[in-house]
Amino acid sequence: MKLSKRDFLRMSAAGLACMPNSLFAQTDMRAVTARVADIQLLPDDYGKTQIWGFDGIAPGPEIRVTQGARVQRRIINELPDPTSTHWHGIRIDNAMDGVAGLTQDAIRPGDSFDYDFVVPDAGTYWYHAHNRSFEQVARGLQGALIVEEPEPIDIDREEVLILDDWRIDPETAQIADTFGAMHDLSHAGRLGNYITTNGVYNLAKSVKRHERLRLRLINASNARIFQLALEGLEGWIVAMDGMPLAVPQPVEGSFLLSSAQRVDLIVDVTAEVGSAGHIVQLSRDESFSQVAFEVTGDGTRARRGTPQPLPPNAHAIPDLGSARDIALLMEGGAMGGMRGAMMGGRMSSMRDMMETGNFWAFNGAVGGMDGPALAELSRGETVRLKITNDTSFPHAMHLHGMHFHEIAADGSLGALRDTTLLDRGEVRALAFVADNPGKWLLHCHMLSHAASGMMTWVNVA
């Protein structure tokens, strides 16, 4: 379907894709330049849109390596502002985590920084800017980091699908320069009006009937929670946030993918020849195809059975019997009851907080990287982190450097994740082994929320 300028002006949100260039990691340092570029993001009857992209494209070049390989990238900053690059979901050496202000200084315009690390886990990850990320990620500074299993799995092919939304001024075709808007900071975050997959509206892929695909979905948006379903595809969730499930879960109904989360699906094409299967995005008002898989013929193989689990990544298992308990209370935002919080070492009213662009608090204090750690942890100890969302909005909480289990109501350990979504009023307990030394950020990945108080860190020593 071709989207006209008139269609776009009539719509408040829509979208999908053009595949990024592949970049296979080598043993030598390879340069990637963060720079301003003009791309054809909108339909052809619009002009080009100025973005900030790695190597001038959005998404940035795909990095693909095998589990246990070494990744070496020299990030050269040709942007007008300082930047840094975070390797989201990787159990990485702390000095390589890419958090400006905590693990490194921001890369100034004209300078560069060498990232050099080993990827211990197979899975679907991504990389993105981590200095003023609420602006820089929204301008396009993100890309996929794919770590393949040592042995191939039983699929016909795979697709990496980066879901994103952009806030576009339809009159100028430019990204709306409303970064740090009070409504975004205090409500649901910066939501776009133009939804894409791999950077282009209305992505379609050709497939054969009964083909088996691995779909690696990455939510690179600032704040959007995608509610997705399958149509004309039979699917199983085989990994979340890069970590394999012990048993593949059939996709029945819809599933959520919050900002920063990833999901790996194995799907069989069941749609008839001449029709299409779809990843469908569901919303309150309508549903539409996020990605279409157009069936051009019959495959050479018959239908297969339930896929086998992916090989597990080796992680230490938390010992809940000896766990250290830590509480994190999230407060603030619009329509919340918080009247004030500690800020800059003193108690501040909500009005004073708002004047400095802060709307949220962790444990009664406006969060940041210059304050005290949420916890000083001993290497190897088990942590049980209880997070309470006492706000009117959902929050996607991301822990750097380690993965955690969501603890079920019966006390059992759920799948490993690095980002968990808490709805308004929800309480969730997480368990992890603090086995990676360093200063690790813990923050809401609705990036405007992180910029306005929802940020803390833990120190593992």
Short mmCIF file of C-alpha atoms in Angstrom, two decimals:
data_model
loop_
_atom_site.label_atom_id
_atom_site.label_comp_id
_atom_site.label_asym_id
_atom_site.label_seq_id
_atom_site.Cartn_x
_atom_site.Cartn_y
_atom_site.Cartn_z
CA MET A 1 0.00 0.00 0.00
CA LYS A 2 1.39 3.41 -0.98
CA LEU A 3 1.00 6.12 1.64
CA SER A 4 0.26 9.51 0.13
CA LYS A 5 0.96 12.86 1.72
CA ARG A 6 -2.77 13.33 2.13
CA ASP A 7 -3.01 9.96 3.94
CA PHE A 8 -0.27 10.96 6.33
CA LEU A 9 -1.79 14.35 7.09
CA ARG A 10 -5.04 12.56 7.96
CA MET A 11 -3.37 10.03 10.24
CA SER A 12 -1.94 10.57 13.71
CA ALA A 13 0.14 7.39 13.63
CA ALA A 14 1.06 4.68 11.17
CA GLY A 15 4.03 2.82 9.84
CA LEU A 16 6.88 0.36 8.56
CA ALA A 17 10.36 -0.51 6.70
CA CYS A 18 13.58 -0.84 4.71
CA MET A 19 16.28 -3.16 5.99
CA PRO A 20 19.44 -1.69 7.47
CA ASN A 21 22.87 -2.40 6.03
CA SER A 22 24.68 -5.32 7.64
CA LEU A 23 27.98 -4.87 9.40
CA PHE A 24 29.81 -7.98 10.47
CA ALA A 25 32.16 -7.45 13.38
CA GLN A 26 35.84 -8.10 12.69
CA THR A 27 38.81 -8.51 14.96
CA ASP A 28 40.04 -5.01 14.06
CA MET A 29 38.60 -1.71 15.26
CA ARG A 30 35.97 -0.54 12.79
CA ALA A 31 34.82 3.06 12.62
CA VAL A 32 31.16 4.00 12.92
CA THR A 33 30.33 7.68 12.58
CA ALA A 34 27.43 9.30 14.40
CA ARG A 35 26.39 12.13 12.10
CA VAL A 36 23.58 14.26 10.77
CA ALA A 37 22.03 13.04 7.51
CA ASP A 38 18.98 13.55 5.32
CA ILE A 39 16.96 10.42 4.50
CA GLN A 40 13.67 9.67 2.78
CA LEU A 41 11.81 8.66 5.93
CA LEU A 42 8.34 9.81 4.83
CA PRO A 43 6.48 8.98 1.57
CA ASP A 44 8.10 10.05 -1.68
CA ASP A 45 5.93 13.15 -2.10
CA TYR A 46 7.52 14.59 1.03
CA GLY A 47 11.00 15.99 1.18
CA LYS A 48 13.80 14.31 3.07
CA THR A 49 13.96 14.25 6.87
CA GLN A 50 17.07 15.21 8.81
CA ILE A 51 18.07 12.51 11.28
CA TRP A 52 21.02 11.71 13.51
CA GLY A 53 22.25 8.26 12.57
CA PHE A 54 25.13 5.87 12.95
CA ASP A 55 26.87 6.10 9.57
CA GLY A 56 24.06 8.46 8.60
CA ILE A 57 21.28 5.86 8.45
CA ALA A 58 18.41 4.91 10.74
CA PRO A 59 18.41 2.27 11.99
CA GLY A 60 22.19 2.18 12.11
CA PRO A 61 24.27 -0.60 10.53
CA GLU A 62 23.47 -4.04 11.86
CA ILE A 63 26.27 -5.62 13.86
CA ARG A 64 26.21 -9.41 13.67
CA VAL A 65 28.66 -11.73 15.46
CA THR A 66 28.77 -15.24 16.88
CA GLN A 67 28.44 -15.92 20.60
CA GLY A 68 31.76 -15.36 22.37
CA ALA A 69 33.11 -13.09 19.64
CA ARG A 70 34.80 -9.76 20.16
CA VAL A 71 33.13 -6.52 19.07
CA GLN A 72 35.33 -3.51 18.34
CA ARG A 73 33.82 -0.23 17.24
CA ARG A 74 35.29 3.27 17.18
CA ILE A 75 32.37 5.67 17.53
CA ILE A 76 33.30 8.96 15.85
CA ASN A 77 31.14 11.89 16.85
CA GLU A 78 30.29 14.26 14.01
CA LEU A 79 27.11 15.44 15.75
CA PRO A 80 26.64 18.97 17.09
CA ASP A 81 26.28 17.55 20.64
CA PRO A 82 28.23 15.13 22.87
CA THR A 83 27.13 11.50 22.70
CA SER A 84 27.94 7.97 23.87
CA THR A 85 26.83 4.47 22.85
CA HIS A 86 25.20 1.87 25.09
CA TRP A 87 25.15 -1.82 24.11
CA HIS A 88 21.73 -2.73 25.44
CA GLY A 89 21.38 -6.16 27.05
CA ILE A 90 25.03 -7.17 26.79
CA ARG A 91 26.73 -8.44 29.96
CA ILE A 92 29.64 -6.18 29.29
CA ASP A 93 32.72 -4.85 31.03
CA ASN A 94 31.55 -1.78 32.95
CA ALA A 95 33.96 0.60 31.22
CA MET A 96 32.37 -0.34 27.87
CA ASP A 97 28.71 0.13 28.93
CA GLY A 98 28.53 3.58 27.32
CA VAL A 99 26.69 5.59 29.97
CA ALA A 100 27.90 9.17 29.78
CA GLY A 101 28.34 10.53 33.28
CA LEU A 102 28.64 7.14 34.97
CA THR A 103 30.97 4.80 33.05
CA GLN A 104 32.64 7.28 30.69
CA ASP A 105 32.76 10.91 29.68
CA ALA A 106 30.53 11.85 26.78
CA ILE A 107 32.23 11.84 23.40
CA ARG A 108 32.59 15.48 22.42
CA PRO A 109 31.93 16.64 18.85
CA GLY A 110 35.01 15.85 16.77
CA ASP A 111 36.24 13.17 19.20
CA SER A 112 35.89 9.39 19.25
CA PHE A 113 35.70 6.51 21.71
CA ASP A 114 36.83 2.91 21.21
CA TYR A 115 34.41 0.23 22.43
CA ASP A 116 36.00 -3.19 22.75
CA PHE A 117 34.12 -6.08 24.40
CA VAL A 118 33.19 -9.75 24.15
CA VAL A 119 29.56 -10.87 23.80
CA PRO A 120 28.98 -13.80 26.20
CA ASP A 121 25.34 -14.51 25.32
CA ALA A 122 23.60 -15.36 22.06
CA GLY A 123 20.48 -13.35 21.39
CA THR A 124 18.85 -10.19 20.06
CA TYR A 125 20.31 -6.94 21.40
CA TRP A 126 20.66 -3.37 20.22
CA TYR A 127 22.86 -0.32 20.59
CA HIS A 128 21.80 3.28 21.04
CA ALA A 129 22.91 6.72 22.17
CA HIS A 130 23.11 7.20 25.94
CA ASN A 131 23.67 10.93 26.34
CA ARG A 132 20.46 12.95 26.19
CA SER A 133 19.00 9.71 24.92
CA PHE A 134 15.45 11.08 25.05
CA GLU A 135 16.53 13.29 22.13
CA GLN A 136 19.32 11.35 20.42
CA VAL A 137 17.48 8.03 20.20
CA ALA A 138 14.39 9.87 18.95
CA ARG A 139 16.53 11.43 16.21
CA GLY A 140 17.61 7.95 15.02
CA LEU A 141 20.76 6.89 16.91
CA GLN A 142 20.08 3.17 17.30
CA GLY A 143 20.76 -0.14 15.57
CA ALA A 144 20.61 -3.92 16.00
CA LEU A 145 23.32 -6.04 17.62
CA ILE A 146 22.70 -9.69 16.77
CA VAL A 147 24.66 -12.47 18.49
CA GLU A 148 24.20 -15.78 16.71
CA GLU A 149 24.22 -19.20 18.35
CA PRO A 150 27.34 -21.28 17.59
CA GLU A 151 25.23 -23.82 15.66
CA PRO A 152 22.43 -22.95 13.21
CA ILE A 153 18.84 -23.55 14.28
CA ASP A 154 16.06 -25.17 12.24
CA ILE A 155 14.68 -22.20 10.30
CA ASP A 156 14.55 -21.23 6.64
CA ARG A 157 15.61 -17.65 7.26
CA GLU A 158 15.39 -14.79 9.74
CA GLU A 159 14.35 -11.15 9.75
CA VAL A 160 15.49 -8.41 12.15
CA LEU A 161 12.58 -6.01 12.71
CA ILE A 162 13.24 -2.74 14.54
CA LEU A 163 10.00 -1.08 15.59
CA ASP A 164 10.08 2.66 16.16
CA ASP A 165 7.96 5.76 16.13
CA TRP A 166 8.86 9.29 15.10
CA ARG A 167 7.27 12.59 16.01
CA ILE A 168 7.11 14.33 12.66
CA ASP A 169 5.87 17.78 11.69
CA PRO A 170 3.88 16.87 8.54
CA GLU A 171 4.20 20.39 7.16
CA THR A 172 8.01 20.32 7.13
CA ALA A 173 8.70 16.55 7.11
CA GLN A 174 11.16 17.18 9.96
CA ILE A 175 11.43 15.59 13.39
CA ALA A 176 9.52 17.81 15.79
CA ASP A 177 11.98 19.70 18.00
CA THR A 178 9.87 19.27 21.14
CA PHE A 179 12.44 17.35 23.17
CA GLY A 180 11.98 17.85 26.88
CA ALA A 181 8.36 19.00 26.49
CA MET A 182 6.65 19.13 29.87
CA HIS A 183 3.84 16.82 28.76
CA ASP A 184 6.29 14.14 27.60
CA LEU A 185 8.31 14.38 30.80
CA SER A 186 5.30 14.15 33.10
CA HIS A 187 2.93 11.84 31.22
CA ALA A 188 3.53 8.75 29.03
CA GLY A 189 6.75 9.94 27.39
CA ARG A 190 7.51 11.10 23.85
CA LEU A 191 5.10 9.26 21.55
CA GLY A 192 5.47 9.62 17.80
CA ASN A 193 2.87 10.00 15.06
CA TYR A 194 4.67 7.97 12.38
CA ILE A 195 5.40 4.31 13.09
CA THR A 196 8.08 2.42 11.19
CA THR A 197 9.80 -0.93 11.03
CA ASN A 198 13.42 -0.72 9.99
CA GLY A 199 12.90 2.91 9.14
CA VAL A 200 10.17 2.88 6.46
CA TYR A 201 6.39 2.82 6.51
CA ASN A 202 4.49 -0.35 5.60
CA LEU A 203 7.17 -3.03 5.43
CA ALA A 204 6.38 -6.09 3.30
CA LYS A 205 8.46 -9.25 2.88
CA SER A 206 8.02 -12.06 0.34
CA VAL A 207 7.71 -15.55 1.81
CA LYS A 208 6.72 -19.08 0.82
CA ARG A 209 3.86 -20.97 2.41
CA HIS A 210 5.04 -23.19 5.28
CA GLU A 211 8.39 -21.40 5.48
CA ARG A 212 9.75 -21.22 9.02
CA LEU A 213 11.11 -17.79 9.98
CA ARG A 214 12.90 -16.44 12.99
CA LEU A 215 11.70 -12.91 13.65
CA ARG A 216 13.85 -10.75 15.93
CA LEU A 217 11.69 -7.85 17.13
CA ILE A 218 13.31 -4.83 18.80
CA ASN A 219 11.31 -1.92 20.23
CA ALA A 220 13.59 1.09 19.72
CA SER A 221 10.94 3.71 20.41
CA ASN A 222 11.25 6.29 23.15
CA ALA A 223 8.11 5.26 24.99
CA ARG A 224 5.60 3.38 22.85
CA ILE A 225 4.27 0.04 24.09
CA PHE A 226 3.42 -2.12 21.09
CA GLN A 227 0.54 -4.57 21.44
CA LEU A 228 1.12 -7.15 18.72
CA ALA A 229 -0.57 -10.23 17.33
CA LEU A 230 -0.05 -12.70 14.47
CA GLU A 231 -2.34 -13.28 11.51
CA GLY A 232 -1.67 -15.94 8.87
CA LEU A 233 1.36 -17.02 10.92
CA GLU A 234 1.63 -19.68 13.60
CA GLY A 235 4.23 -18.58 16.10
CA TRP A 236 6.14 -19.33 19.26
CA ILE A 237 8.07 -17.01 21.54
CA VAL A 238 11.52 -18.55 21.92
CA ALA A 239 13.44 -15.72 23.63
CA MET A 240 12.78 -12.46 25.45
CA ASP A 241 15.38 -9.69 25.76
CA GLY A 242 17.83 -12.07 24.11
CA MET A 243 17.44 -14.83 26.70
CA PRO A 244 16.03 -18.18 25.47
CA LEU A 245 12.92 -19.64 27.09
CA ALA A 246 13.21 -23.16 28.46
CA VAL A 247 10.06 -24.08 26.52
CA PRO A 248 8.81 -22.15 23.46
CA GLN A 249 5.52 -20.39 24.22
CA PRO A 250 2.79 -20.51 21.56
CA VAL A 251 1.57 -17.06 20.56
CA GLU A 252 -2.11 -17.06 21.48
CA GLY A 253 -3.81 -13.69 21.26
CA SER A 254 -1.65 -10.61 21.64
CA PHE A 255 1.60 -9.82 23.42
CA LEU A 256 3.21 -6.58 24.61
CA LEU A 257 6.61 -5.22 23.64
CA SER A 258 7.59 -2.17 25.66
CA SER A 259 10.27 0.35 24.90
CA ALA A 260 13.71 -1.37 24.82
CA GLN A 261 12.33 -4.90 25.02
CA ARG A 262 13.01 -7.57 22.42
CA VAL A 263 11.26 -10.79 21.53
CA ASP A 264 12.38 -13.64 19.27
CA LEU A 265 9.60 -15.47 17.46
CA ILE A 266 9.74 -18.59 15.35
CA VAL A 267 6.79 -18.53 12.96
CA ASP A 268 5.44 -20.82 10.27
CA VAL A 269 3.70 -19.16 7.33
CA THR A 270 0.15 -20.52 7.23
CA ALA A 271 -1.45 -17.90 4.94
CA GLU A 272 -2.52 -19.10 1.50
CA VAL A 273 -0.54 -18.36 -1.65
CA GLY A 274 -1.59 -14.97 -2.99
CA SER A 275 -2.50 -13.64 0.45
CA ALA A 276 -0.32 -12.43 3.30
CA GLY A 277 0.50 -13.10 6.91
CA HIS A 278 0.93 -10.17 9.25
CA ILE A 279 2.40 -8.95 12.46
CA VAL A 280 -0.57 -6.86 13.52
CA GLN A 281 -0.43 -3.83 15.77
CA LEU A 282 -3.50 -3.47 17.95
CA SER A 283 -4.74 -0.16 19.31
CA ARG A 284 -7.88 1.14 20.94
CA ASP A 285 -9.35 2.44 17.70
CA GLU A 286 -8.04 0.16 14.98
CA SER A 287 -5.62 -2.57 14.04
CA PHE A 288 -3.19 -2.47 11.15
CA SER A 289 -0.35 -4.45 9.67
CA GLN A 290 2.98 -3.68 11.28
CA VAL A 291 4.76 -6.09 8.89
CA ALA A 292 3.22 -7.99 5.98
CA PHE A 293 4.56 -11.33 4.75
CA GLU A 294 3.29 -11.74 1.19
CA VAL A 295 3.00 -15.40 0.21
CA THR A 296 4.32 -15.77 -3.33
CA GLY A 297 4.33 -19.57 -3.60
CA ASP A 298 4.49 -22.91 -1.81
CA GLY A 299 7.57 -23.89 0.14
CA THR A 300 9.48 -27.07 -0.53
CA ARG A 301 8.84 -28.55 2.92
CA ALA A 302 5.74 -29.64 4.74
CA ARG A 303 4.67 -28.09 8.04
CA ARG A 304 7.00 -28.74 10.95
CA GLY A 305 6.14 -29.38 14.57
CA THR A 306 6.79 -27.21 17.60
CA PRO A 307 10.30 -25.73 17.43
CA GLN A 308 12.99 -26.86 19.80
CA PRO A 309 14.16 -24.44 22.52
CA LEU A 310 17.16 -22.28 21.72
CA PRO A 311 20.34 -23.29 23.55
CA PRO A 312 20.41 -21.57 26.95
CA ASN A 313 22.87 -18.86 27.92
CA ALA A 314 24.80 -19.72 31.09
CA HIS A 315 23.72 -17.54 34.03
CA ALA A 316 24.09 -17.90 37.79
CA ILE A 317 20.82 -18.94 39.43
CA PRO A 318 19.60 -16.64 42.22
CA ASP A 319 19.36 -18.17 45.72
CA LEU A 320 16.20 -16.59 47.08
CA GLY A 321 16.81 -18.13 50.49
CA SER A 322 19.84 -15.90 50.99
CA ALA A 323 18.68 -12.95 48.90
CA ARG A 324 19.25 -9.36 49.94
CA ASP A 325 15.99 -7.40 49.79
CA ILE A 326 15.93 -3.95 48.16
CA ALA A 327 12.84 -1.82 47.60
CA LEU A 328 12.28 0.74 44.85
CA LEU A 329 9.20 2.96 45.08
CA MET A 330 8.35 4.89 41.91
CA GLU A 331 6.31 8.05 42.44
CA GLY A 332 5.37 11.27 40.70
CA GLY A 333 4.21 12.30 37.27
CA ALA A 334 0.94 13.83 36.22
CA MET A 335 -2.14 12.71 38.13
CA GLY A 336 0.06 11.35 40.90
CA GLY A 337 -0.13 12.14 44.58
CA MET A 338 3.51 13.10 45.17
CA ARG A 339 3.88 16.58 46.68
CA GLY A 340 7.67 16.75 46.62
CA ALA A 341 10.93 14.83 46.87
CA MET A 342 14.58 15.18 47.78
CA MET A 343 16.44 17.01 45.04
CA GLY A 344 19.99 18.32 45.20
CA GLY A 345 20.30 17.33 48.85
CA ARG A 346 17.17 19.11 50.09
CA MET A 347 13.45 18.54 50.16
CA SER A 348 11.80 20.25 47.18
CA SER A 349 8.16 20.87 46.40
CA MET A 350 6.59 19.48 43.25
CA ARG A 351 6.50 23.03 41.89
CA ASP A 352 10.25 23.42 42.44
CA MET A 353 10.85 20.04 40.80
CA MET A 354 8.77 21.00 37.77
CA GLU A 355 10.74 24.20 37.30
CA THR A 356 13.89 22.10 36.84
CA GLY A 357 12.21 19.58 34.53
CA ASN A 358 11.84 16.84 37.16
CA PHE A 359 8.55 15.02 37.73
CA TRP A 360 9.43 11.61 39.16
CA ALA A 361 11.17 10.16 42.21
CA PHE A 362 12.70 6.87 43.29
CA ASN A 363 12.37 6.19 47.02
CA GLY A 364 11.47 9.81 47.67
CA ALA A 365 14.38 11.34 45.75
CA VAL A 366 14.78 12.67 42.23
CA GLY A 367 17.05 10.12 40.57
CA GLY A 368 20.31 10.73 38.79
CA MET A 369 23.83 9.44 38.32
CA ASP A 370 25.43 12.00 40.64
CA GLY A 371 23.50 10.84 43.71
CA PRO A 372 24.22 7.88 45.98
CA ALA A 373 23.77 4.34 44.70
CA LEU A 374 20.49 2.56 45.32
CA ALA A 375 22.59 -0.26 46.76
CA GLU A 376 26.20 -1.27 47.35
CA LEU A 377 26.30 -4.94 46.36
CA SER A 378 28.88 -7.62 46.97
CA ARG A 379 29.90 -9.54 43.91
CA GLY A 380 28.06 -12.85 43.75
CA GLU A 381 25.24 -12.01 46.15
CA THR A 382 21.62 -12.61 45.23
CA VAL A 383 19.36 -9.56 45.14
CA ARG A 384 15.58 -9.51 45.39
CA LEU A 385 14.42 -6.11 44.10
CA LYS A 386 10.81 -5.16 44.80
CA ILE A 387 9.58 -2.39 42.49
CA THR A 388 6.32 -0.59 43.23
CA ASN A 389 4.78 1.58 40.53
CA ASP A 390 2.80 4.16 42.53
CA THR A 391 2.19 6.36 39.47
CA SER A 392 -0.54 6.74 36.87
CA PHE A 393 1.62 5.51 33.97
CA PRO A 394 3.43 2.33 32.89
CA HIS A 395 7.21 2.19 33.16
CA ALA A 396 9.77 -0.06 31.44
CA MET A 397 12.56 -0.60 33.97
CA HIS A 398 15.96 -1.55 32.54
CA LEU A 399 18.98 -2.86 34.46
CA HIS A 400 22.37 -2.46 32.78
CA GLY A 401 25.08 -5.11 32.85
CA MET A 402 23.03 -8.00 34.25
CA HIS A 403 19.81 -9.91 33.65
CA PHE A 404 17.10 -10.68 36.19
CA HIS A 405 14.25 -13.09 36.71
CA GLU A 406 10.74 -11.83 37.30
CA ILE A 407 9.50 -13.64 40.43
CA ALA A 408 6.05 -15.17 39.95
CA ALA A 409 3.28 -15.02 42.55
CA ASP A 410 4.12 -18.59 43.64
CA GLY A 411 7.76 -17.63 44.20
CA SER A 412 9.11 -19.35 41.10
CA LEU A 413 11.64 -17.69 38.83
CA GLY A 414 10.43 -16.50 35.45
CA ALA A 415 12.43 -16.04 32.29
CA LEU A 416 15.58 -13.93 32.27
CA ARG A 417 15.08 -10.32 31.10
CA ASP A 418 16.85 -6.97 31.17
CA THR A 419 13.74 -4.76 30.86
CA THR A 420 10.46 -5.28 32.71
CA LEU A 421 7.18 -3.44 32.13
CA LEU A 422 5.17 -2.37 35.18
CA ASP A 423 1.66 -1.06 34.66
CA ARG A 424 0.19 1.66 36.87
CA GLY A 425 -0.22 0.42 40.44
CA GLU A 426 1.71 -2.79 39.74
CA VAL A 427 4.24 -4.35 42.12
CA ARG A 428 6.91 -6.72 40.83
CA ALA A 429 9.78 -8.58 42.45
CA LEU A 430 12.95 -9.28 40.49
CA ALA A 431 15.83 -11.58 41.38
CA PHE A 432 19.37 -11.48 40.05
CA VAL A 433 22.91 -12.43 40.98
CA ALA A 434 25.16 -9.38 41.20
CA ASP A 435 28.01 -11.05 39.36
CA ASN A 436 29.25 -8.23 37.11
CA PRO A 437 31.42 -5.65 38.92
CA GLY A 438 30.92 -1.97 38.27
CA LYS A 439 28.42 0.87 38.43
CA TRP A 440 25.23 -0.20 36.69
CA LEU A 441 22.37 2.06 35.76
CA LEU A 442 18.77 1.18 36.65
CA HIS A 443 16.24 3.43 34.98
CA CYS A 444 12.93 3.76 33.20
CA HIS A 445 13.35 3.25 29.46
CA MET A 446 10.53 5.61 28.70
CA LEU A 447 13.44 7.94 28.02
CA SER A 448 11.70 11.18 28.94
CA HIS A 449 10.98 9.64 32.36
CA ALA A 450 14.64 8.79 32.87
CA ALA A 451 15.53 12.39 32.01
CA SER A 452 13.09 13.74 34.59
CA GLY A 453 13.90 11.72 37.70
CA MET A 454 13.55 7.98 37.02
CA MET A 455 17.19 7.00 37.20
CA THR A 456 19.41 5.36 39.81
CA TRP A 457 22.32 2.93 39.91
CA VAL A 458 23.82 0.03 41.84
CA ASN A 459 27.46 -0.60 42.57
CA VAL A 460 28.79 -4.18 42.44
CA ALA A 461 32.20 -4.70 44.06
#
